């Protein structure tokens, strides 16, 4: 293993490269790529890599980038692409198509504010827009997790019980461009962790039609199968964690990551790097004797409702920190978490929209406000920018 | 739990490499075994914009992901950025490393609360050539200063640079490490009132977003440099020995027309139509387009412009206090001097021993290269300015002394009159003659009918005289012409095109041959029958880099009827009165005689440079010096410094479409050798001028305007006409993109 001081964008490219090369004895590796800030560094580095089998195709749009991935995947190759923000919006049609075709494509998405007006900084609204597309979605908290999650996602997505695409999300700049010491595994380890991709429905010699016509009955069947596959992810996830730990010596985080939750009376739920900032605040509040806790939702789809409900069962107050807004409702995460804590006061906060620098002081003031409140108010948009 | 990590914040400008600098510091600490995190403050990242970067260091895992608000140490890459918001939050006693050329007292604000360290990293980085044409990159340099202040071993930095592939920048970092000036007697004086550590931005109340973002941010205050439009020296103009505004006339031909171009040429030379035919065109050698798709055919353009628009020159009444200058010799140097004098309102009189003015242009250059009517028109143009010509008058030493008493100035421009002979057996045989004399005969007799030659003619020499002799001999009845030269063909001093034309016309070149004897004809013992040539091998290069010929004893005989010697000429100074001495710089030391006139020499007689264009420049300069000596305030022409010319590397080739040069049209080689009609027919039109890069001279191409990322360059109008561009300084951040993109180096960044 080699430890390098690199950005999460570069870590993503190297992780995808290792995973791609691991399929060299099967149908190889490839993908279509199209640049967009803040993802560009990732695909630039990826395009400079050599692959024994397959290649990275530079296309003219995100829509085509995903189309290339679908074409390669359906022929049995391991595939990767990366995008962000409005690029994902343009790609959306094929994002759905990839999942409906049950293709285990892995996409790295850098979370960036949708425009116009243009804003390049972090906001989770772009990938949350695709929450219903039938993909697995993981939201990362640090550089190492981004790299590990890409390798981990291939194992999860390609499992015969799953066969779904996976999206590895990371915060723009706070992760994508921040350099930290990152442990990149050896090829031999990745080879051991990722078996050759053997896509059961891959196109071989006989002509087949993929994406034909569904009547209501067929659609009902397809949606049920898709839903069941997502439900199976929770079990397969655990196996993939065990094997990962065995090969690489560290365990990828659970779908839901608790921090000081055993006896927490007040807890904040969040995703991405907001969570580690929240953990810092929990440390401070605990030192004051306040029974505070923090919950990070790492896997957003399939939604870990059961784990969250168990974790929040004893909390009196739950704050949800959304770095997004479903306009006309409130935070997207909040709208789902409030069903997981039926007995608690659940308050939604939206902060760090458009990439505002969320500091511990911000979150601390929200803890104190929530601790003092007796009933939930409408979701609040907090100004930090 | 309070954050226990060490935090460093860095302030710089887009393009200085701040983010990389923060990464370097993180890598250094990583090598020291710490956990690190480093990131930039990404925004509208553009050259010149203020940027921040951060490095966090910790003994344990780093969970904090915010920007750094309370840094332990601060690096400032541009001292203009120093101010309250920059030092905000810096821990008391923290290191404050500033890149500055100023001394501490001149830096903004009271910095007494911190361990101030200053270093002129920009100067060091510039000396080490780190950066681009418009921006010096200081990151790798100032990291050295930081290590010194923080007590980090330089060896760690050296290893870091090896790991990052920055080893070539280490010397600069080491220099900064050694040069950084740390306040010696420093002791924290505490934060003072007027620059109290500015309050951290407060955690906002839960407010409604009612205010709009600020508008009208005057980004011009960020800049430390500005673009400036300036005219620079184009290589064609720099290389022109006559001092013509070459780029000026070519651009005028492209934009304003041939007449405007002819007027620009007329400011410096009376002989454009002549030079457009016989000049070796150093301008074309210098032309930056040669590095791309071939030089602009400047000589062809000069010819077509001058042919189509001979500058009409009205007689100018000499000034009331006009000085009189006697010019000995009516060749190009004398003519140019007379022109320069007449245009300045002085009286010039040319003494010419031939019947007409022109010198070597008339007697030496054959009419198929320079038709007489072209020369006559230019000579008449000079005379039209009021220049007096006294043709048919030779000047001897006695007369020269007298002229020096009669006139205010005397200019000796007699050229090279002494011909080099060949002292080998048989040199007295009939049929052997001097090439210059042959040309003289051909040229002056041509009206009456050309001189007759016959049989095989051998020309000895490799210069322009040799080519003129060879090509003229063909036109005078020679059945066969051979040029024998003792070095290689590449080493021939003749204009390359002349050699090619001679080749086309059937001249045979016999190189690396040295004549050793002439042998008489069998039929007539008094006449030449053959020439004995020894083979020559090229030996070691001499001081000038030319390989000197080594004559062998392998010889051969070449049967021939005539030999023309074109072995070079030298100055005949017998016309100088006793005691007068010609100095190297063209001055004539008149010794004890102290005549009334200032006396100088110009042209080949002093320079030996041997081309019309050099003679023109020399004549112009001598005329100016004589006027100054006579108390007239004029600008003396000085040959431009070629080293100052815009180099080809400064031209953005990709802004120009590739296009082959337009070549001169040539008359059919077989037909043209039968008479003395002009062989080169010149260009068809002046469209070739459009190929000019216009090096160093703005063409209002709008590239700067198009590339400006801020959209703050606008066309500037004066009297309803566009004249260049205006840069809105309130918004110019000094990013340098316009300068980088300028296709022709007519812009430069200047420090504010």
PDB file of C-alpha atoms in Angstrom, chain B residues 22-232:
ATOM      1  CA  UNK B  22      -0.124  24.924   0.988  1.00  0.00           C
ATOM      2  CA  UNK B  23       0.333  21.412  -0.382  1.00  0.00           C
ATOM      3  CA  UNK B  24       4.117  21.743  -0.091  1.00  0.00           C
ATOM      4  CA  UNK B  25       3.780  22.689   3.576  1.00  0.00           C
ATOM      5  CA  UNK B  26       1.385  19.779   4.151  1.00  0.00           C
ATOM      6  CA  UNK B  27       3.821  17.404   2.473  1.00  0.00           C
ATOM      7  CA  UNK B  28       6.644  18.693   4.655  1.00  0.00           C
ATOM      8  CA  UNK B  29       4.622  17.983   7.802  1.00  0.00           C
ATOM      9  CA  UNK B  30       3.509  14.644   6.409  1.00  0.00           C
ATOM     10  CA  UNK B  31       7.181  13.736   6.064  1.00  0.00           C
ATOM     11  CA  UNK B  32       7.607  14.717   9.684  1.00  0.00           C
ATOM     12  CA  UNK B  33       5.021  12.069  10.581  1.00  0.00           C
ATOM     13  CA  UNK B  34       1.951  14.259  11.056  1.00  0.00           C
ATOM     14  CA  UNK B  35      -1.582  13.882   9.716  1.00  0.00           C
ATOM     15  CA  UNK B  36      -2.291  16.640   7.281  1.00  0.00           C
ATOM     16  CA  UNK B  37      -5.076  18.230   5.294  1.00  0.00           C
ATOM     17  CA  UNK B  38      -4.700  20.935   2.685  1.00  0.00           C
ATOM     18  CA  UNK B  39      -7.074  22.740   0.395  1.00  0.00           C
ATOM     19  CA  UNK B  40      -7.636  25.913  -1.503  1.00  0.00           C
ATOM     20  CA  UNK B  41     -10.452  28.371  -1.145  1.00  0.00           C
ATOM     21  CA  UNK B  42     -11.924  27.850  -4.577  1.00  0.00           C
ATOM     22  CA  UNK B  43     -13.920  30.691  -5.963  1.00  0.00           C
ATOM     23  CA  UNK B  44     -13.925  32.538  -9.238  1.00  0.00           C
ATOM     24  CA  UNK B  45     -10.339  31.369  -9.524  1.00  0.00           C
ATOM     25  CA  UNK B  46      -8.565  33.583 -11.963  1.00  0.00           C
ATOM     26  CA  UNK B  47      -5.141  34.992 -12.296  1.00  0.00           C
ATOM     27  CA  UNK B  48      -4.675  37.948 -10.000  1.00  0.00           C
ATOM     28  CA  UNK B  49      -7.705  37.329  -7.796  1.00  0.00           C
ATOM     29  CA  UNK B  50      -7.020  37.063  -4.060  1.00  0.00           C
ATOM     30  CA  UNK B  51      -7.010  33.400  -3.075  1.00  0.00           C
ATOM     31  CA  UNK B  52      -6.577  31.609   0.209  1.00  0.00           C
ATOM     32  CA  UNK B  53      -5.268  28.173   0.917  1.00  0.00           C
ATOM     33  CA  UNK B  54      -5.064  26.218   4.114  1.00  0.00           C
ATOM     34  CA  UNK B  55      -2.983  23.522   5.713  1.00  0.00           C
ATOM     35  CA  UNK B  56      -3.969  21.644   8.848  1.00  0.00           C
ATOM     36  CA  UNK B  57      -1.502  19.526  10.760  1.00  0.00           C
ATOM     37  CA  UNK B  58      -2.271  17.194  13.621  1.00  0.00           C
ATOM     38  CA  UNK B  59      -0.857  14.321  15.607  1.00  0.00           C
ATOM     39  CA  UNK B  60      -4.130  12.441  15.242  1.00  0.00           C
ATOM     40  CA  UNK B  61      -6.842  12.086  12.610  1.00  0.00           C
ATOM     41  CA  UNK B  62      -8.247  15.372  11.322  1.00  0.00           C
ATOM     42  CA  UNK B  63     -12.031  15.627  11.358  1.00  0.00           C
ATOM     43  CA  UNK B  64     -12.344  19.364  10.997  1.00  0.00           C
ATOM     44  CA  UNK B  65     -13.287  20.345   7.456  1.00  0.00           C
ATOM     45  CA  UNK B  66     -13.852  24.055   7.744  1.00  0.00           C
ATOM     46  CA  UNK B  67     -11.713  26.817   6.470  1.00  0.00           C
ATOM     47  CA  UNK B  68      -9.103  28.165   8.824  1.00  0.00           C
ATOM     48  CA  UNK B  69     -10.318  31.182  10.779  1.00  0.00           C
ATOM     49  CA  UNK B  70      -7.765  31.263  13.548  1.00  0.00           C
ATOM     50  CA  UNK B  71      -4.460  30.280  11.973  1.00  0.00           C
ATOM     51  CA  UNK B  72      -1.366  29.654  14.010  1.00  0.00           C
ATOM     52  CA  UNK B  73       0.781  30.913  11.154  1.00  0.00           C
ATOM     53  CA  UNK B  74       0.145  33.027   8.087  1.00  0.00           C
ATOM     54  CA  UNK B  75       1.877  33.240   4.717  1.00  0.00           C
ATOM     55  CA  UNK B  76       1.245  36.257   2.522  1.00  0.00           C
ATOM     56  CA  UNK B  77       2.421  35.907  -1.070  1.00  0.00           C
ATOM     57  CA  UNK B  78       1.736  39.508  -2.076  1.00  0.00           C
ATOM     58  CA  UNK B  79       2.279  42.373   0.363  1.00  0.00           C
ATOM     59  CA  UNK B  80      -0.565  44.357  -1.233  1.00  0.00           C
ATOM     60  CA  UNK B  81      -2.890  41.824   0.368  1.00  0.00           C
ATOM     61  CA  UNK B  82      -1.775  42.738   3.898  1.00  0.00           C
ATOM     62  CA  UNK B  83      -4.614  44.286   5.827  1.00  0.00           C
ATOM     63  CA  UNK B  84      -7.188  43.603   8.473  1.00  0.00           C
ATOM     64  CA  UNK B  85      -9.014  40.824   6.716  1.00  0.00           C
ATOM     65  CA  UNK B  86      -5.753  39.077   5.884  1.00  0.00           C
ATOM     66  CA  UNK B  87      -4.295  38.995   9.377  1.00  0.00           C
ATOM     67  CA  UNK B  88      -7.728  38.385  10.909  1.00  0.00           C
ATOM     68  CA  UNK B  89      -7.633  35.643  13.518  1.00  0.00           C
ATOM     69  CA  UNK B  90      -3.858  35.074  13.418  1.00  0.00           C
ATOM     70  CA  UNK B  91      -2.826  33.808  16.819  1.00  0.00           C
ATOM     71  CA  UNK B  92      -0.701  36.220  18.806  1.00  0.00           C
ATOM     72  CA  UNK B  93       2.926  35.278  18.461  1.00  0.00           C
ATOM     73  CA  UNK B  94       2.260  33.376  15.258  1.00  0.00           C
ATOM     74  CA  UNK B  95       4.629  33.548  12.336  1.00  0.00           C
ATOM     75  CA  UNK B  96       3.685  36.028   9.632  1.00  0.00           C
ATOM     76  CA  UNK B  97       5.787  35.296   6.535  1.00  0.00           C
ATOM     77  CA  UNK B  98       5.416  37.996   3.892  1.00  0.00           C
ATOM     78  CA  UNK B  99       6.718  38.048   0.331  1.00  0.00           C
ATOM     79  CA  UNK B 100       7.794  41.649  -0.069  1.00  0.00           C
ATOM     80  CA  UNK B 101      10.529  43.850  -1.404  1.00  0.00           C
ATOM     81  CA  UNK B 102       9.625  46.505   1.147  1.00  0.00           C
ATOM     82  CA  UNK B 103      11.185  46.956   4.518  1.00  0.00           C
ATOM     83  CA  UNK B 104       9.114  46.201   7.572  1.00  0.00           C
ATOM     84  CA  UNK B 105       8.163  49.800   8.344  1.00  0.00           C
ATOM     85  CA  UNK B 106       6.570  50.232   4.916  1.00  0.00           C
ATOM     86  CA  UNK B 107       4.202  47.317   5.317  1.00  0.00           C
ATOM     87  CA  UNK B 108       0.548  48.110   5.933  1.00  0.00           C
ATOM     88  CA  UNK B 109      -0.594  48.306   9.523  1.00  0.00           C
ATOM     89  CA  UNK B 110       1.043  47.483  12.834  1.00  0.00           C
ATOM     90  CA  UNK B 111       2.260  43.923  12.681  1.00  0.00           C
ATOM     91  CA  UNK B 112       3.857  43.989  16.111  1.00  0.00           C
ATOM     92  CA  UNK B 113       1.776  41.160  17.496  1.00  0.00           C
ATOM     93  CA  UNK B 114       3.394  38.562  15.308  1.00  0.00           C
ATOM     94  CA  UNK B 115       6.725  37.038  14.431  1.00  0.00           C
ATOM     95  CA  UNK B 116       7.223  38.924  11.173  1.00  0.00           C
ATOM     96  CA  UNK B 117       9.498  37.420   8.541  1.00  0.00           C
ATOM     97  CA  UNK B 118      10.040  39.088   5.167  1.00  0.00           C
ATOM     98  CA  UNK B 119      11.608  37.808   1.996  1.00  0.00           C
ATOM     99  CA  UNK B 120      11.597  39.079  -1.594  1.00  0.00           C
ATOM    100  CA  UNK B 121      10.467  35.750  -3.015  1.00  0.00           C
ATOM    101  CA  UNK B 122       9.317  37.364  -6.262  1.00  0.00           C
ATOM    102  CA  UNK B 123      12.822  38.620  -7.038  1.00  0.00           C
ATOM    103  CA  UNK B 124      14.354  35.263  -6.135  1.00  0.00           C
ATOM    104  CA  UNK B 125      11.818  33.301  -8.209  1.00  0.00           C
ATOM    105  CA  UNK B 126      12.306  35.656 -11.142  1.00  0.00           C
ATOM    106  CA  UNK B 127      16.067  35.210 -10.968  1.00  0.00           C
ATOM    107  CA  UNK B 128      15.557  31.456 -11.068  1.00  0.00           C
ATOM    108  CA  UNK B 129      13.139  31.789 -13.998  1.00  0.00           C
ATOM    109  CA  UNK B 130      10.163  30.247 -12.183  1.00  0.00           C
ATOM    110  CA  UNK B 131       6.831  31.185 -13.738  1.00  0.00           C
ATOM    111  CA  UNK B 132       5.391  32.361 -17.023  1.00  0.00           C
ATOM    112  CA  UNK B 133       5.915  35.398 -19.176  1.00  0.00           C
ATOM    113  CA  UNK B 134       3.378  37.432 -17.223  1.00  0.00           C
ATOM    114  CA  UNK B 135       3.365  35.923 -13.750  1.00  0.00           C
ATOM    115  CA  UNK B 136       6.251  34.965 -11.495  1.00  0.00           C
ATOM    116  CA  UNK B 137       5.319  31.890  -9.460  1.00  0.00           C
ATOM    117  CA  UNK B 138       6.607  32.255  -5.914  1.00  0.00           C
ATOM    118  CA  UNK B 139       5.157  29.234  -4.109  1.00  0.00           C
ATOM    119  CA  UNK B 140       8.187  26.958  -4.164  1.00  0.00           C
ATOM    120  CA  UNK B 141      10.451  29.838  -3.218  1.00  0.00           C
ATOM    121  CA  UNK B 142       8.576  31.183  -0.187  1.00  0.00           C
ATOM    122  CA  UNK B 143       8.177  27.680   1.231  1.00  0.00           C
ATOM    123  CA  UNK B 144      11.924  27.875   1.920  1.00  0.00           C
ATOM    124  CA  UNK B 145      11.424  31.004   4.003  1.00  0.00           C
ATOM    125  CA  UNK B 146       8.576  29.356   5.909  1.00  0.00           C
ATOM    126  CA  UNK B 147      10.739  26.355   6.813  1.00  0.00           C
ATOM    127  CA  UNK B 148      13.427  28.651   8.170  1.00  0.00           C
ATOM    128  CA  UNK B 149      10.957  30.583  10.335  1.00  0.00           C
ATOM    129  CA  UNK B 150       9.323  27.393  11.652  1.00  0.00           C
ATOM    130  CA  UNK B 151      12.681  25.737  12.243  1.00  0.00           C
ATOM    131  CA  UNK B 152      12.124  22.965   9.739  1.00  0.00           C
ATOM    132  CA  UNK B 153      15.261  21.324   8.404  1.00  0.00           C
ATOM    133  CA  UNK B 154      15.979  22.331   4.825  1.00  0.00           C
ATOM    134  CA  UNK B 155      16.770  18.694   4.031  1.00  0.00           C
ATOM    135  CA  UNK B 156      13.106  17.834   4.644  1.00  0.00           C
ATOM    136  CA  UNK B 157      12.095  20.450   2.102  1.00  0.00           C
ATOM    137  CA  UNK B 158      14.634  19.096  -0.363  1.00  0.00           C
ATOM    138  CA  UNK B 159      13.193  15.587  -0.004  1.00  0.00           C
ATOM    139  CA  UNK B 160       9.703  17.016  -0.350  1.00  0.00           C
ATOM    140  CA  UNK B 161      10.636  18.704  -3.626  1.00  0.00           C
ATOM    141  CA  UNK B 162      12.179  15.503  -4.908  1.00  0.00           C
ATOM    142  CA  UNK B 163       8.967  13.660  -4.105  1.00  0.00           C
ATOM    143  CA  UNK B 164       6.804  16.300  -5.758  1.00  0.00           C
ATOM    144  CA  UNK B 165       9.049  16.635  -8.803  1.00  0.00           C
ATOM    145  CA  UNK B 166       9.964  20.224  -7.899  1.00  0.00           C
ATOM    146  CA  UNK B 167      13.701  19.642  -7.501  1.00  0.00           C
ATOM    147  CA  UNK B 168      14.521  22.293 -10.086  1.00  0.00           C
ATOM    148  CA  UNK B 169      12.914  24.867  -7.783  1.00  0.00           C
ATOM    149  CA  UNK B 170      14.875  23.872  -4.716  1.00  0.00           C
ATOM    150  CA  UNK B 171      17.726  26.300  -5.331  1.00  0.00           C
ATOM    151  CA  UNK B 172      15.262  29.197  -5.152  1.00  0.00           C
ATOM    152  CA  UNK B 173      13.751  27.811  -1.928  1.00  0.00           C
ATOM    153  CA  UNK B 174      17.219  27.480  -0.450  1.00  0.00           C
ATOM    154  CA  UNK B 175      17.988  31.064  -1.386  1.00  0.00           C
ATOM    155  CA  UNK B 176      14.774  32.210   0.322  1.00  0.00           C
ATOM    156  CA  UNK B 177      15.652  30.065   3.351  1.00  0.00           C
ATOM    157  CA  UNK B 178      18.922  31.902   3.628  1.00  0.00           C
ATOM    158  CA  UNK B 179      17.631  35.347   2.682  1.00  0.00           C
ATOM    159  CA  UNK B 180      14.505  35.534   4.829  1.00  0.00           C
ATOM    160  CA  UNK B 181      14.708  38.396   7.281  1.00  0.00           C
ATOM    161  CA  UNK B 182      13.275  37.501  10.665  1.00  0.00           C
ATOM    162  CA  UNK B 183      12.695  40.192  13.260  1.00  0.00           C
ATOM    163  CA  UNK B 184      15.628  39.583  15.595  1.00  0.00           C
ATOM    164  CA  UNK B 185      14.600  41.350  18.772  1.00  0.00           C
ATOM    165  CA  UNK B 186      10.999  40.333  18.416  1.00  0.00           C
ATOM    166  CA  UNK B 187       8.855  40.167  21.458  1.00  0.00           C
ATOM    167  CA  UNK B 188       5.088  40.236  21.281  1.00  0.00           C
ATOM    168  CA  UNK B 189       3.795  43.723  21.812  1.00  0.00           C
ATOM    169  CA  UNK B 190       0.262  42.426  21.783  1.00  0.00           C
ATOM    170  CA  UNK B 191      -2.392  43.368  19.331  1.00  0.00           C
ATOM    171  CA  UNK B 192      -2.737  47.116  19.018  1.00  0.00           C
ATOM    172  CA  UNK B 193      -5.992  48.964  18.858  1.00  0.00           C
ATOM    173  CA  UNK B 194      -5.942  50.142  15.273  1.00  0.00           C
ATOM    174  CA  UNK B 195      -5.299  46.730  13.777  1.00  0.00           C
ATOM    175  CA  UNK B 196      -6.918  44.608  16.385  1.00  0.00           C
ATOM    176  CA  UNK B 197      -7.321  41.092  15.177  1.00  0.00           C
ATOM    177  CA  UNK B 198     -10.467  41.677  13.219  1.00  0.00           C
ATOM    178  CA  UNK B 199     -13.432  39.934  14.719  1.00  0.00           C
ATOM    179  CA  UNK B 200     -14.290  36.558  13.293  1.00  0.00           C
ATOM    180  CA  UNK B 201     -17.360  36.531  11.166  1.00  0.00           C
ATOM    181  CA  UNK B 202     -20.156  35.874  13.624  1.00  0.00           C
ATOM    182  CA  UNK B 203     -22.329  32.838  13.407  1.00  0.00           C
ATOM    183  CA  UNK B 204     -25.390  34.374  11.869  1.00  0.00           C
ATOM    184  CA  UNK B 205     -28.751  34.493  13.513  1.00  0.00           C
ATOM    185  CA  UNK B 206     -31.408  32.462  11.840  1.00  0.00           C
ATOM    186  CA  UNK B 207     -32.323  35.249   9.522  1.00  0.00           C
ATOM    187  CA  UNK B 208     -34.273  35.399   6.354  1.00  0.00           C
ATOM    188  CA  UNK B 209     -32.232  35.866   3.245  1.00  0.00           C
ATOM    189  CA  UNK B 210     -33.321  39.355   2.458  1.00  0.00           C
ATOM    190  CA  UNK B 211     -30.143  40.977   1.236  1.00  0.00           C
ATOM    191  CA  UNK B 212     -28.691  40.548  -2.224  1.00  0.00           C
ATOM    192  CA  UNK B 213     -25.056  39.768  -2.847  1.00  0.00           C
ATOM    193  CA  UNK B 214     -22.820  42.806  -3.236  1.00  0.00           C
ATOM    194  CA  UNK B 215     -22.550  44.277  -6.694  1.00  0.00           C
ATOM    195  CA  UNK B 216     -19.904  46.494  -8.199  1.00  0.00           C
ATOM    196  CA  UNK B 217     -16.921  44.881  -6.525  1.00  0.00           C
ATOM    197  CA  UNK B 218     -13.973  46.940  -7.776  1.00  0.00           C
ATOM    198  CA  UNK B 219     -11.600  44.088  -8.541  1.00  0.00           C
ATOM    199  CA  UNK B 220      -8.971  46.526  -9.820  1.00  0.00           C
ATOM    200  CA  UNK B 221      -7.778  46.974  -6.256  1.00  0.00           C
ATOM    201  CA  UNK B 222      -6.513  43.384  -6.303  1.00  0.00           C
ATOM    202  CA  UNK B 223      -3.918  43.985  -8.937  1.00  0.00           C
ATOM    203  CA  UNK B 224      -0.232  44.522  -8.572  1.00  0.00           C
ATOM    204  CA  UNK B 225       0.368  44.754 -12.300  1.00  0.00           C
ATOM    205  CA  UNK B 226      -1.447  46.066 -15.340  1.00  0.00           C
ATOM    206  CA  UNK B 227      -1.344  45.358 -19.037  1.00  0.00           C
ATOM    207  CA  UNK B 228       0.060  48.132 -21.202  1.00  0.00           C
ATOM    208  CA  UNK B 229      -0.021  48.518 -24.953  1.00  0.00           C
ATOM    209  CA  UNK B 230       3.337  49.381 -26.419  1.00  0.00           C
ATOM    210  CA  UNK B 231       5.047  49.373 -29.751  1.00  0.00           C
ATOM    211  CA  UNK B 232       8.101  47.170 -29.842  1.00  0.00           C
TER     212      UNK B 232
END
